[in-house]
Short mmCIF file of C-alpha atoms (C1' of nucleotides) in Angstrom, two decimals:
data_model
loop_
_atom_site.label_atom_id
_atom_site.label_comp_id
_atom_site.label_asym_id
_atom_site.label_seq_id
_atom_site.Cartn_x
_atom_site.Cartn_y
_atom_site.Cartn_z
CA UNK U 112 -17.41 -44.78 60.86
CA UNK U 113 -19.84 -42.15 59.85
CA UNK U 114 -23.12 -42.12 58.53
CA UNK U 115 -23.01 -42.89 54.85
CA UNK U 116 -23.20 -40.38 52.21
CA UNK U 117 -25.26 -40.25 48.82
CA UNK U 118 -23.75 -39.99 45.82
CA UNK U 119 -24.16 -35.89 45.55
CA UNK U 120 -23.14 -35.57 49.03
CA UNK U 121 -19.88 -37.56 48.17
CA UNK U 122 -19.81 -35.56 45.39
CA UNK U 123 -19.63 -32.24 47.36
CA UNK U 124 -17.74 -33.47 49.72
CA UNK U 125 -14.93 -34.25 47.65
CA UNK U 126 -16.05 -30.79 45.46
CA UNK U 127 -15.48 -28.80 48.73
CA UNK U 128 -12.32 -30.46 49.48
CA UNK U 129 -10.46 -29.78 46.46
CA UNK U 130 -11.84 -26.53 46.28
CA UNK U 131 -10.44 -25.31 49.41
CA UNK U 132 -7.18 -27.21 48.09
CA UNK U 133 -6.52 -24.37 45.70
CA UNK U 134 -8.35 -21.58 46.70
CA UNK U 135 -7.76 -21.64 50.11
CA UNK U 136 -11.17 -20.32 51.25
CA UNK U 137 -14.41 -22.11 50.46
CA UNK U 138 -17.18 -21.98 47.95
CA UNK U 139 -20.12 -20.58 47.96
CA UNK U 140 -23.33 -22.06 47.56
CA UNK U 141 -23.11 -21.07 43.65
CA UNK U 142 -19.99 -22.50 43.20
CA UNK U 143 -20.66 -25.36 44.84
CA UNK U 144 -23.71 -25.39 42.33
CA UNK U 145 -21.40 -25.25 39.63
CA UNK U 146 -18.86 -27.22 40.11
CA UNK U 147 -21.19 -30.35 40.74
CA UNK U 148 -23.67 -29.60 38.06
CA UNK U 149 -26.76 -29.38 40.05
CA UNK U 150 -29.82 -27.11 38.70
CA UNK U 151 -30.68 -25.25 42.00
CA UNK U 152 -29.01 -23.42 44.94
CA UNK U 153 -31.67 -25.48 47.18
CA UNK U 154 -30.47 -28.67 46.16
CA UNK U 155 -26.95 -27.21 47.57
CA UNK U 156 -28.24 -25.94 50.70
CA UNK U 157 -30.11 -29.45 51.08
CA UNK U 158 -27.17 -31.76 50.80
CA UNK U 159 -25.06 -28.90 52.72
CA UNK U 160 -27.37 -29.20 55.67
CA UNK U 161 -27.39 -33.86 55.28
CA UNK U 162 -23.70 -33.17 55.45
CA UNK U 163 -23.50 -30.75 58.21
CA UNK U 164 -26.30 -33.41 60.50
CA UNK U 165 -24.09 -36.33 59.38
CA UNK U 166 -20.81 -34.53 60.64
CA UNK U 167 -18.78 -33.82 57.45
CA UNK U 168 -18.77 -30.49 57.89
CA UNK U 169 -19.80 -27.17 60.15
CA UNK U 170 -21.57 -24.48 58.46
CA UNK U 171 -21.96 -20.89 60.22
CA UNK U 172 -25.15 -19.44 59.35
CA UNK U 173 -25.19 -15.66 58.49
CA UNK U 174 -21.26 -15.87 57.49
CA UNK U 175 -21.32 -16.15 53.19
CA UNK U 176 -18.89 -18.92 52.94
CA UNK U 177 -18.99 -20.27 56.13
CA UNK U 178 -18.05 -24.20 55.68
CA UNK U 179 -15.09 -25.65 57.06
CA UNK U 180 -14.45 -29.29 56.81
CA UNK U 181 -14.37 -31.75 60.13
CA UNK U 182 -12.35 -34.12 61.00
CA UNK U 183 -8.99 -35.65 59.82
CA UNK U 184 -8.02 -33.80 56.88
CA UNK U 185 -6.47 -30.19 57.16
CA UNK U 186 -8.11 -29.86 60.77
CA UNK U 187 -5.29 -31.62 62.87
CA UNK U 188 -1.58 -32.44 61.83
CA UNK U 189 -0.80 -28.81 61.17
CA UNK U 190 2.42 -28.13 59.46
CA UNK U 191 4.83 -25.79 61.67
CA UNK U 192 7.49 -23.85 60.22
CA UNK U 193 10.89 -24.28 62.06
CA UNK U 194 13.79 -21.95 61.30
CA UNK U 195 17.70 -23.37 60.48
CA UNK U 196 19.32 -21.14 62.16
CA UNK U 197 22.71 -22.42 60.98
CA UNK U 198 25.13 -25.47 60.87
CA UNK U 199 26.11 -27.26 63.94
CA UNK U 200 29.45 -29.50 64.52
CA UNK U 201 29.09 -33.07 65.27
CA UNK U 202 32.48 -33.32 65.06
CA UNK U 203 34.94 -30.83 65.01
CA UNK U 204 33.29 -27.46 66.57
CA UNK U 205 32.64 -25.04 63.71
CA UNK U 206 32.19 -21.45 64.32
CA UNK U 207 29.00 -20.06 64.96
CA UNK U 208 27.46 -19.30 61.79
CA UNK U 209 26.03 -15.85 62.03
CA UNK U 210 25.35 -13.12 64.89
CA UNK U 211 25.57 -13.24 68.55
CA UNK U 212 24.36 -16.53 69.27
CA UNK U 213 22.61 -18.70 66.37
CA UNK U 214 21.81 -15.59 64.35
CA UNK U 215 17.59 -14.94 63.33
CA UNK U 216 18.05 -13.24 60.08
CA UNK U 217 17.95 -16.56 58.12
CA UNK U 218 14.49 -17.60 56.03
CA UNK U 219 16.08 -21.17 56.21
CA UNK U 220 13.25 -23.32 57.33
CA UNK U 221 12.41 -26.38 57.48
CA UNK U 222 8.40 -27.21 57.68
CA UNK U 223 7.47 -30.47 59.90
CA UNK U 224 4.09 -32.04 61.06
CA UNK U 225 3.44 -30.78 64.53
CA UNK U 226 3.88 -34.70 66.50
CA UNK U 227 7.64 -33.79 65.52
CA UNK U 228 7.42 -31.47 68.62
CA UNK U 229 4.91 -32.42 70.30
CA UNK U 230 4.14 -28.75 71.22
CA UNK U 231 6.84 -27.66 72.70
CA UNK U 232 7.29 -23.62 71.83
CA UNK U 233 10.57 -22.08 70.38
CA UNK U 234 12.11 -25.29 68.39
CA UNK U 235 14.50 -24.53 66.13
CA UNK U 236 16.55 -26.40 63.87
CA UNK U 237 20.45 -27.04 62.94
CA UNK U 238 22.39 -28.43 60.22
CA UNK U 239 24.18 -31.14 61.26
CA UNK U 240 28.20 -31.46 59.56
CA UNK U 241 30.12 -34.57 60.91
CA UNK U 242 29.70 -37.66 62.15
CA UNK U 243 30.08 -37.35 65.70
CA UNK U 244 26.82 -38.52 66.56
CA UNK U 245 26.06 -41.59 64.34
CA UNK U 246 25.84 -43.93 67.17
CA UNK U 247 22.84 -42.02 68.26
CA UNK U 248 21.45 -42.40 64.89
CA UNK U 249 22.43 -38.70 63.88
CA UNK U 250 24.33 -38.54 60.59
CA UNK U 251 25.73 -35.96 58.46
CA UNK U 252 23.45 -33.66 57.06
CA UNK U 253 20.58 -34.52 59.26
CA UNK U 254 18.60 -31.39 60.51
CA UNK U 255 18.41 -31.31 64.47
CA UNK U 256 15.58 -30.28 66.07
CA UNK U 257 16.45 -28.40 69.70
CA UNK U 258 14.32 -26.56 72.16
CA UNK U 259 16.11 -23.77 74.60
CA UNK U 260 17.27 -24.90 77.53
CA UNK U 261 20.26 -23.61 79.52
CA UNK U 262 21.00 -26.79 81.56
CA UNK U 263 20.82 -30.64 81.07
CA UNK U 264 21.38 -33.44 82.79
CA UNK U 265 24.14 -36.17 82.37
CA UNK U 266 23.61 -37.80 78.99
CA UNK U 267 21.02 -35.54 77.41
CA UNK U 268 22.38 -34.47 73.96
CA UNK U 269 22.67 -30.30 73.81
CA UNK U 270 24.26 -27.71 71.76
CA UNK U 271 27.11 -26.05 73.80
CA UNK U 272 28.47 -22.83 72.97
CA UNK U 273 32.09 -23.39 73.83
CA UNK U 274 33.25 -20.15 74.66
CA UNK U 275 37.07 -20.10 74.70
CA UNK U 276 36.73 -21.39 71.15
CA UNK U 277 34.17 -19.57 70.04
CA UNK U 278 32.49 -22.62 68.51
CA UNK U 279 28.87 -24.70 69.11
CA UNK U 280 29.05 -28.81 68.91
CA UNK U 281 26.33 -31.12 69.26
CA UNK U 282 27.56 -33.81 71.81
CA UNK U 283 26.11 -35.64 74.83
CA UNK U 284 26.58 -33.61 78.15
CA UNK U 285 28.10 -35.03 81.59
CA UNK U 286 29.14 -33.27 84.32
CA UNK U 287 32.05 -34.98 86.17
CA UNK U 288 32.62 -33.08 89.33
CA UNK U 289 34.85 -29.91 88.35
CA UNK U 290 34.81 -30.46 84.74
CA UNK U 291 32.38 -31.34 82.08
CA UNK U 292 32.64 -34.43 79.33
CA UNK U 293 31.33 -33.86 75.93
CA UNK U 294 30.98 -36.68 74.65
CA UNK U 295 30.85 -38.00 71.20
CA UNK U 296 28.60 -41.02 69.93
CA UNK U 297 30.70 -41.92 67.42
CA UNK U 298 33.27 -44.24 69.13
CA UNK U 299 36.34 -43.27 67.38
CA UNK U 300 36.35 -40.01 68.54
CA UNK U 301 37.03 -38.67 71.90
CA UNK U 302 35.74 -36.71 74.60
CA UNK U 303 35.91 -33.15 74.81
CA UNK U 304 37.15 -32.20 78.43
CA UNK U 305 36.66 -28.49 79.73
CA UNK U 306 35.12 -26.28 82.26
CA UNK U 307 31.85 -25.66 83.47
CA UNK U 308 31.97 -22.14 83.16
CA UNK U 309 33.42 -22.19 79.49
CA UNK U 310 30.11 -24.13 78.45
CA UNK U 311 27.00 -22.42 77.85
CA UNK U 312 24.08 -24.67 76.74
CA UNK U 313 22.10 -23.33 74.02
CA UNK U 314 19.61 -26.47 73.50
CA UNK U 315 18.34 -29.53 74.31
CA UNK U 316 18.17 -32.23 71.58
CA UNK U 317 14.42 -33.17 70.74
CA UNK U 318 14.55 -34.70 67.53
CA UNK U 319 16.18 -35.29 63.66
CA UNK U 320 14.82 -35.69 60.34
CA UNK U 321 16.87 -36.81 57.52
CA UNK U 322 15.98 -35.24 54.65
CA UNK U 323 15.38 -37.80 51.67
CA UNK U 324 18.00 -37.35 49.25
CA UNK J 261 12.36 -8.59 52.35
CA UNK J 262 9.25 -6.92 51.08
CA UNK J 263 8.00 -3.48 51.24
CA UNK J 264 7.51 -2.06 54.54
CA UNK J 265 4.20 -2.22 56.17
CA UNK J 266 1.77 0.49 57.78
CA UNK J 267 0.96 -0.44 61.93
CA UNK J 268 -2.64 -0.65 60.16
CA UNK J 269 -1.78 -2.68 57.51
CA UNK J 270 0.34 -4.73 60.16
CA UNK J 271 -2.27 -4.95 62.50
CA UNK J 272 -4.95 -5.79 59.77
CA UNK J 273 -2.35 -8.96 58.32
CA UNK J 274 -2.05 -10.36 61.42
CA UNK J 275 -5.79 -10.62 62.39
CA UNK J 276 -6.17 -12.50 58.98
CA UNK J 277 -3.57 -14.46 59.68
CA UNK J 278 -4.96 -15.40 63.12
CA UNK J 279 -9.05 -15.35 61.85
CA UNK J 280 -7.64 -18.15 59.21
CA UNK J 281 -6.13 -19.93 61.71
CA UNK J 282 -8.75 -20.85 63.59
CA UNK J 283 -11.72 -20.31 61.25
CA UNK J 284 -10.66 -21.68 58.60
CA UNK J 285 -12.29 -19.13 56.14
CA UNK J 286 -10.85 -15.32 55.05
CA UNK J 287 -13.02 -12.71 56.93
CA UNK J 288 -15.36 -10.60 55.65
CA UNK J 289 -14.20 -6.80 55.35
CA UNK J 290 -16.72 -5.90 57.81
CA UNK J 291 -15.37 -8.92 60.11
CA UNK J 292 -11.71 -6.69 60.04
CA UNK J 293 -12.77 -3.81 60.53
CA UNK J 294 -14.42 -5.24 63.77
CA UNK J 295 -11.64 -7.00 64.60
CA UNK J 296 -9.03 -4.53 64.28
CA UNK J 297 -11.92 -1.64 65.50
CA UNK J 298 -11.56 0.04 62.41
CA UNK J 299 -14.16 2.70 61.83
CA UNK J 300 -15.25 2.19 57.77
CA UNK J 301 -15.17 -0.53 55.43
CA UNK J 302 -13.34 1.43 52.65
CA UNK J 303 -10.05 1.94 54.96
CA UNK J 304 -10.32 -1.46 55.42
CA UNK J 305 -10.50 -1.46 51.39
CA UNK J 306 -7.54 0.86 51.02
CA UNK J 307 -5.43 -0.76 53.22
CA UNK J 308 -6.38 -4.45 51.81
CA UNK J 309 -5.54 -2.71 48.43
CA UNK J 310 -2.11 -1.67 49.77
CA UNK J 311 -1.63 -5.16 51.23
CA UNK J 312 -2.09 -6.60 47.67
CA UNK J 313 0.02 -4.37 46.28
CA UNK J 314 2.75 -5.05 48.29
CA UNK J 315 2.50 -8.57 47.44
CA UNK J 316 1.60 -9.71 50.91
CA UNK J 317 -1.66 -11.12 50.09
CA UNK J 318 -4.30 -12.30 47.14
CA UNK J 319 -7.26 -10.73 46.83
CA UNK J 320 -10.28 -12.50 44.36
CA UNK J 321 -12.74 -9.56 43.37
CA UNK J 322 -16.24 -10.34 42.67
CA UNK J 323 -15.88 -13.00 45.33
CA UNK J 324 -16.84 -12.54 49.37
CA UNK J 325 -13.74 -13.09 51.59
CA UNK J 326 -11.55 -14.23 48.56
CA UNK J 327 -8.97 -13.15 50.04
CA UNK J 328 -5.16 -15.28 50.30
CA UNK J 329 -2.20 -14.91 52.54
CA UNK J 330 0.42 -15.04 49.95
CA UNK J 331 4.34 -16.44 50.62
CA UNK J 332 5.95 -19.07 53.06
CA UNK J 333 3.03 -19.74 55.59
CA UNK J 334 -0.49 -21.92 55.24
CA UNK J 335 0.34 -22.01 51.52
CA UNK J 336 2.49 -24.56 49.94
CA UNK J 337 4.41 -27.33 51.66
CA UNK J 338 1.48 -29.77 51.23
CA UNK J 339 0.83 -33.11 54.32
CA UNK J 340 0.63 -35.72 52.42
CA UNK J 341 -1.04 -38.77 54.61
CA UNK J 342 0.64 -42.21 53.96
CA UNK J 343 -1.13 -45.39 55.03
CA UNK J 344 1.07 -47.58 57.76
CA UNK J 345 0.82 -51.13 56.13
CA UNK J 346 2.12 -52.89 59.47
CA UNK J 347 4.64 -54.01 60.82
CA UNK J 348 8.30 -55.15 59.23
CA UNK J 349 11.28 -57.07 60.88
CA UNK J 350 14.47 -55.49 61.02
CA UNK J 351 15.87 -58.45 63.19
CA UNK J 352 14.40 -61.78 62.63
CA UNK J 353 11.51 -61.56 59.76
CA UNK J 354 7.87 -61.84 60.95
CA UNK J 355 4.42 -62.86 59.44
CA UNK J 356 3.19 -60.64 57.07
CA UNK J 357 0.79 -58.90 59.57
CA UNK J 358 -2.55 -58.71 57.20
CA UNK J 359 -4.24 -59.99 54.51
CA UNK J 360 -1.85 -60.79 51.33
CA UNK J 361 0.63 -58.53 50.66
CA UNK J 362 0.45 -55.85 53.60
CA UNK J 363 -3.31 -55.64 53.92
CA UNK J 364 -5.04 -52.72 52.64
CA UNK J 365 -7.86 -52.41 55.13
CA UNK J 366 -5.70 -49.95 58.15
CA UNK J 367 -6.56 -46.56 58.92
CA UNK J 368 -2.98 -46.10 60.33
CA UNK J 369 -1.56 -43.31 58.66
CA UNK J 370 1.85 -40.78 59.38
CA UNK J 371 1.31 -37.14 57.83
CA UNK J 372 4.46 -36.07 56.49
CA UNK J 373 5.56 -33.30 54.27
CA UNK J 374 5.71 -33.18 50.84
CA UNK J 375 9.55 -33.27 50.90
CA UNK J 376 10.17 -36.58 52.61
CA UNK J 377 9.07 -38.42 49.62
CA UNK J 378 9.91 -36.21 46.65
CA UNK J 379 6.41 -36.26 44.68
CA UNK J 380 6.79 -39.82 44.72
CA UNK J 381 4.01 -42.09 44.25
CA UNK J 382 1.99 -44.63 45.99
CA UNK J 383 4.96 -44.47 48.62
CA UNK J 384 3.65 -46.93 51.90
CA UNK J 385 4.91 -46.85 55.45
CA UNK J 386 5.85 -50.05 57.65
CA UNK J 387 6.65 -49.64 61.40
CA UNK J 388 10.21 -51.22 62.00
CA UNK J 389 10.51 -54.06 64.79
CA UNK J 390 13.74 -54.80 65.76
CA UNK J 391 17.56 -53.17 65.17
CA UNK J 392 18.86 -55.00 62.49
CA UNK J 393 19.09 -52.11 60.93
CA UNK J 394 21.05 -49.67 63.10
CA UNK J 395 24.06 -48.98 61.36
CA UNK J 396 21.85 -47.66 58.55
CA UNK J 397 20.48 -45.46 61.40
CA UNK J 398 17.12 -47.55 61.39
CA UNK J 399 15.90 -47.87 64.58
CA UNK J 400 13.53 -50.27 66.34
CA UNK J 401 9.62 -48.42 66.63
CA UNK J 402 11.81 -46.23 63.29
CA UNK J 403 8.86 -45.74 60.25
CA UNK J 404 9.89 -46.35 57.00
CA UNK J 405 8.90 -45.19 53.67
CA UNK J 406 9.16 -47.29 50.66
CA UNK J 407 8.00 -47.25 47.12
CA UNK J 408 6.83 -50.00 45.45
CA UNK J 409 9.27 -51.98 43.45
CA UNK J 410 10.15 -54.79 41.66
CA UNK J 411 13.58 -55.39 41.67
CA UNK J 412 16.17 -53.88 43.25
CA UNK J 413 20.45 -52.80 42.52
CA UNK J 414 22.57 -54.53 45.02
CA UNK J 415 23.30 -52.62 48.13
CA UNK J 416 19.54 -51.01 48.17
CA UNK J 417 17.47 -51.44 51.38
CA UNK J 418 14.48 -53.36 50.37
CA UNK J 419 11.58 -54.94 51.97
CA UNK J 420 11.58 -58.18 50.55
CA UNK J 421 8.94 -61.37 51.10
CA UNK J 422 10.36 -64.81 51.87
CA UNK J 423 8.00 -66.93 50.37
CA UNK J 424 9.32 -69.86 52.01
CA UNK J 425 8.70 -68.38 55.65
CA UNK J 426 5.78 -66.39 54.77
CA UNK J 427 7.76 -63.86 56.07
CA UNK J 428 9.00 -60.16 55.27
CA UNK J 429 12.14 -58.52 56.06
CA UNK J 430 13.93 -55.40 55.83
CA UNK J 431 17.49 -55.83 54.38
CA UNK J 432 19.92 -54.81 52.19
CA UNK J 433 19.80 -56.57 48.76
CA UNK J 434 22.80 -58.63 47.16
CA UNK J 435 22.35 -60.73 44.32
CA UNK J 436 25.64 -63.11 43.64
CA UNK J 437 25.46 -65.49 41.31
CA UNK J 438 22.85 -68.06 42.23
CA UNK J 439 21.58 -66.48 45.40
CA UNK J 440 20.44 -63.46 46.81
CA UNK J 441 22.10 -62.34 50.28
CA UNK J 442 20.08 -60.13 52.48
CA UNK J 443 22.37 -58.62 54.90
CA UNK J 444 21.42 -56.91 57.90
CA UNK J 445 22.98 -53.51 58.98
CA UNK J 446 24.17 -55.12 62.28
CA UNK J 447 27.65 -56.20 62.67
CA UNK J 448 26.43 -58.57 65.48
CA UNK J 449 23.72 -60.54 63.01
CA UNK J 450 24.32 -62.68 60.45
CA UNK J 451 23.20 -62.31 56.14
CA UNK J 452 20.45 -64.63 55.12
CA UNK J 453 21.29 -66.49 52.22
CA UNK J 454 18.45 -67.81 49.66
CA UNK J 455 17.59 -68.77 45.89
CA UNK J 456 16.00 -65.95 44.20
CA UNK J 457 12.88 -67.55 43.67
CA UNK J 458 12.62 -67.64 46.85
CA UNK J 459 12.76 -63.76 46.97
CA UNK J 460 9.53 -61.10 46.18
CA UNK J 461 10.77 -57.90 46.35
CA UNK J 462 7.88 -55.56 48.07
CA UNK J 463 9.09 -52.07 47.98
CA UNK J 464 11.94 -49.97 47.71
CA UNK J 465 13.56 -47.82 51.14
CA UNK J 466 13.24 -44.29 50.93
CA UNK J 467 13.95 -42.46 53.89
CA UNK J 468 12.86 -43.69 57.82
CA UNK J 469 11.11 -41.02 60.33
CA UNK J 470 11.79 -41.30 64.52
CA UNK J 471 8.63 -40.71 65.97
CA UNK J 472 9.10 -38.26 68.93
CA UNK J 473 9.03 -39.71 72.16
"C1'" DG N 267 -0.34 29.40 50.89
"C1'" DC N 268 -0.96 25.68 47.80
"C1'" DG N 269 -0.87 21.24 45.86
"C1'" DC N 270 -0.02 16.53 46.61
"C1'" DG N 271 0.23 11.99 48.66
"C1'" DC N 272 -1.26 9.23 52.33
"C1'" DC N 273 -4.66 7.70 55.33
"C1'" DC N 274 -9.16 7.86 57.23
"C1'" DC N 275 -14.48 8.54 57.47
"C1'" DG N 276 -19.58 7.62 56.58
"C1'" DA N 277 -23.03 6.55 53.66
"C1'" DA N 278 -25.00 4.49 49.90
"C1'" DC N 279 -25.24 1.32 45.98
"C1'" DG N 280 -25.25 -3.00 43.79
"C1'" DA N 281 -23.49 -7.50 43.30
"C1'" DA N 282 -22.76 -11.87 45.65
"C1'" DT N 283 -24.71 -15.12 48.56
"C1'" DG N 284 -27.68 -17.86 51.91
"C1'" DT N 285 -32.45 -19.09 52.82
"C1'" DT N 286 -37.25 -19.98 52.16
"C1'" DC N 287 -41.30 -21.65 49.88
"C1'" DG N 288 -44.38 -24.02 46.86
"C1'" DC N 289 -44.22 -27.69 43.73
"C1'" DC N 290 -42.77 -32.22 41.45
"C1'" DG N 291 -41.17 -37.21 40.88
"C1'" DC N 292 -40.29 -41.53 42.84
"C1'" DA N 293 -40.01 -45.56 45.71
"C1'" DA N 294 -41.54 -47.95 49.98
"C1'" DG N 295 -45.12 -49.29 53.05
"C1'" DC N 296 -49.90 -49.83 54.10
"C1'" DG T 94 -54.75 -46.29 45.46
"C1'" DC T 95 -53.06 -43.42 49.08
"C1'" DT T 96 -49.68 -41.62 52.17
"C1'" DT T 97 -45.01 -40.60 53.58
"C1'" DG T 98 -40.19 -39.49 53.22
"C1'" DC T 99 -36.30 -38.45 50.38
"C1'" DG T 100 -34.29 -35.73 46.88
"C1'" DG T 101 -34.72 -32.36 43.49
"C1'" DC T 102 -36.37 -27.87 41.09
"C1'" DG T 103 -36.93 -22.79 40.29
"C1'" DA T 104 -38.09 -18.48 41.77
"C1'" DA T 105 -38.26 -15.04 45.02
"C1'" DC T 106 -36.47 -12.74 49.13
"C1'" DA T 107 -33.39 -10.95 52.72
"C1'" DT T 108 -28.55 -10.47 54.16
"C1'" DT T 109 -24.01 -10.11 53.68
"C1'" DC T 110 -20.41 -8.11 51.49
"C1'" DG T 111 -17.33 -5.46 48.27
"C1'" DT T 112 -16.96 -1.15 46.10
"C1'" DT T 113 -17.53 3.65 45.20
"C1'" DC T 114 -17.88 8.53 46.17
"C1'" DG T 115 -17.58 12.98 48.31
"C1'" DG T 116 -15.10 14.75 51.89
"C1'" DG T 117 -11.54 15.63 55.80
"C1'" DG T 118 -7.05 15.85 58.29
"C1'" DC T 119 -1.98 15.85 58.25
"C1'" DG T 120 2.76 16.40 56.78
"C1'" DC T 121 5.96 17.76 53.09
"C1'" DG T 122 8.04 20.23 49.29
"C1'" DC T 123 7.49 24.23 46.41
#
DNA sequence: GCGCGCCCCGAACGAATGTTCGCCGCAAGC
DNA sequence: GCTTGCGGCGAACATTCGTTCGGGGCGCGC
């Protein structure tokens, strides 16, 4: 816990906050002055400095506007912008949706905290159509979250480009000597059976959100 | 897509795009034209004018560094923090964890976006122990969002407090005729049967979130 | 060539803003 | 009563910052 506050300081504090809520950069000392009803810019600059010793805040001297708030709030837990690329099969393969391999054109996107990924660069997302993969808790109309990758190992869930077909499908991935298993986690469907070389992995499953209806 | 940009103007976006990101205030004019080693303030002027005009950012005259990045990024798509009550069974039911009803007192939280609960309010999150609820695609270590309700339309996932045990459970909610049957999502677990009375329905199920591994 | 639009330059001006300084009131401790 | 520390006040003062203004270069259409 940190040091406690005085009323005004709360007061700022919770001034500043909502401030930089809507505005999106941070008061100055006047506004500051304003907003909280306080009779001098000193008073300001007092508190300011209490807030920056108790750790609230930062200040940077000779920058006008220079406060940023510490801790929790808009500091960590970023929000990261992941692009839908398209629609993926768990199911039937569907075509791929747009250009040569997911397409990039699309302003689809879906915006996550950044523990979804865990920092891993290049995520993107799919639409997910079909059941395929309910057994691994991945229903219709979830949104997949994938990371490049042009290999797996046995059981990892990918996206394969099937290329005789034309078509990606979400499945789980074995290779089985000459030929490779896709396999469904839905256990009425079966197995797709084909060659290694008409595979091409396009993505390693990371994660799905299902968003709230 | 908007109107095309100068490499200048380019150049002079993506520095305040980067100086917000880790500064967490708009720069100064004189901090761009620095930054992008830009020999007068007033091109930097112009070509903020230009920037406005073309709708890429917000500028706030007769205010230092009021200056926005307008469209997708920083701007909307608001975290909104929800406090993680505890713990809930989804498999046998277990002691509520705190104080009376959940417990107030936890700093636990999960940052989510605004879209997971729909502008809902005073949604709560419980950590889910157990697989009782894996055919809904609610996984042991799953977090779950609920609203606080109460009563609940049969077939509706609810957490619900068994007064009798002391004891709150995640289950699906069927009243018929003189008692209520809470019914796992587990084909290998059996329904609990009780009297209503016996019954305190806590909160509402909105949507569950798989922490990344 | 000439005008025009676009982009850039440097310097200066004035408004916005942070900081300092002397002074006051009040409560706690001696 | 006196001192000391906290919190507040108001008025300068010194920087920081945004804006303006006269001017220049370059390419394009007439």
């Amino acid at each position: 816990m940190r040091e406690e506050l005085s009323g005004k300081q709360q007061q700022i504090f919770e001034f500043l906050r909502t401030f930089l809520e809507d505005k999106d950069y941070p008061p100055s000392i006047r506004d500051i002055q304003e907003g909280c009803g306080i009779s001098s810019t000193s008073v300001v600059d007092y508190n300011l400095r209490k807030l920056e010793e108790k750790g609230y805040i930062r200040r940077d001297r000779e920058v006008s506007r220079g406060i940023e708030i510490l801790g929790a709030r808009r500091n960590r837990a970023r929000i990261i912008e992941i692009p839908v690329l398209g629609t993926i099969a768990a199911g039937q393969p569907i075509p791929v949706p747009t250009s040569d391999r997911f397409g990039n054109d699309s302003d689809d996107t879906v915006a996550v905290t950044e523990d979804m990924i865990r920092g891993r660069p290049n995520v993107f997302a799919l639409r997910v159509k079909g059941t395929s993969m309910i057994e691994d808790l991945i229903d219709d109309g979830d949104i997949v979250f994938l990371e490049p990758a042009q290999a797996a190992s046995n059981g990892e869930k990918v996206a394969v480009w099937l290329k005789d077909r034309g078509e990606v499908t979400l499945k789980r991935y074995y290779h089985e000597g000459t030929r490779v298993r896709l396999q469904p986690a839905n256990s009425t469907m079966e197995p797709i059976y084909t060659a290694p070389e008409n595979v091409e992995i396009q993505g390693r499953f990371i994660s799905s959100l299902r968003p709230s209806g």
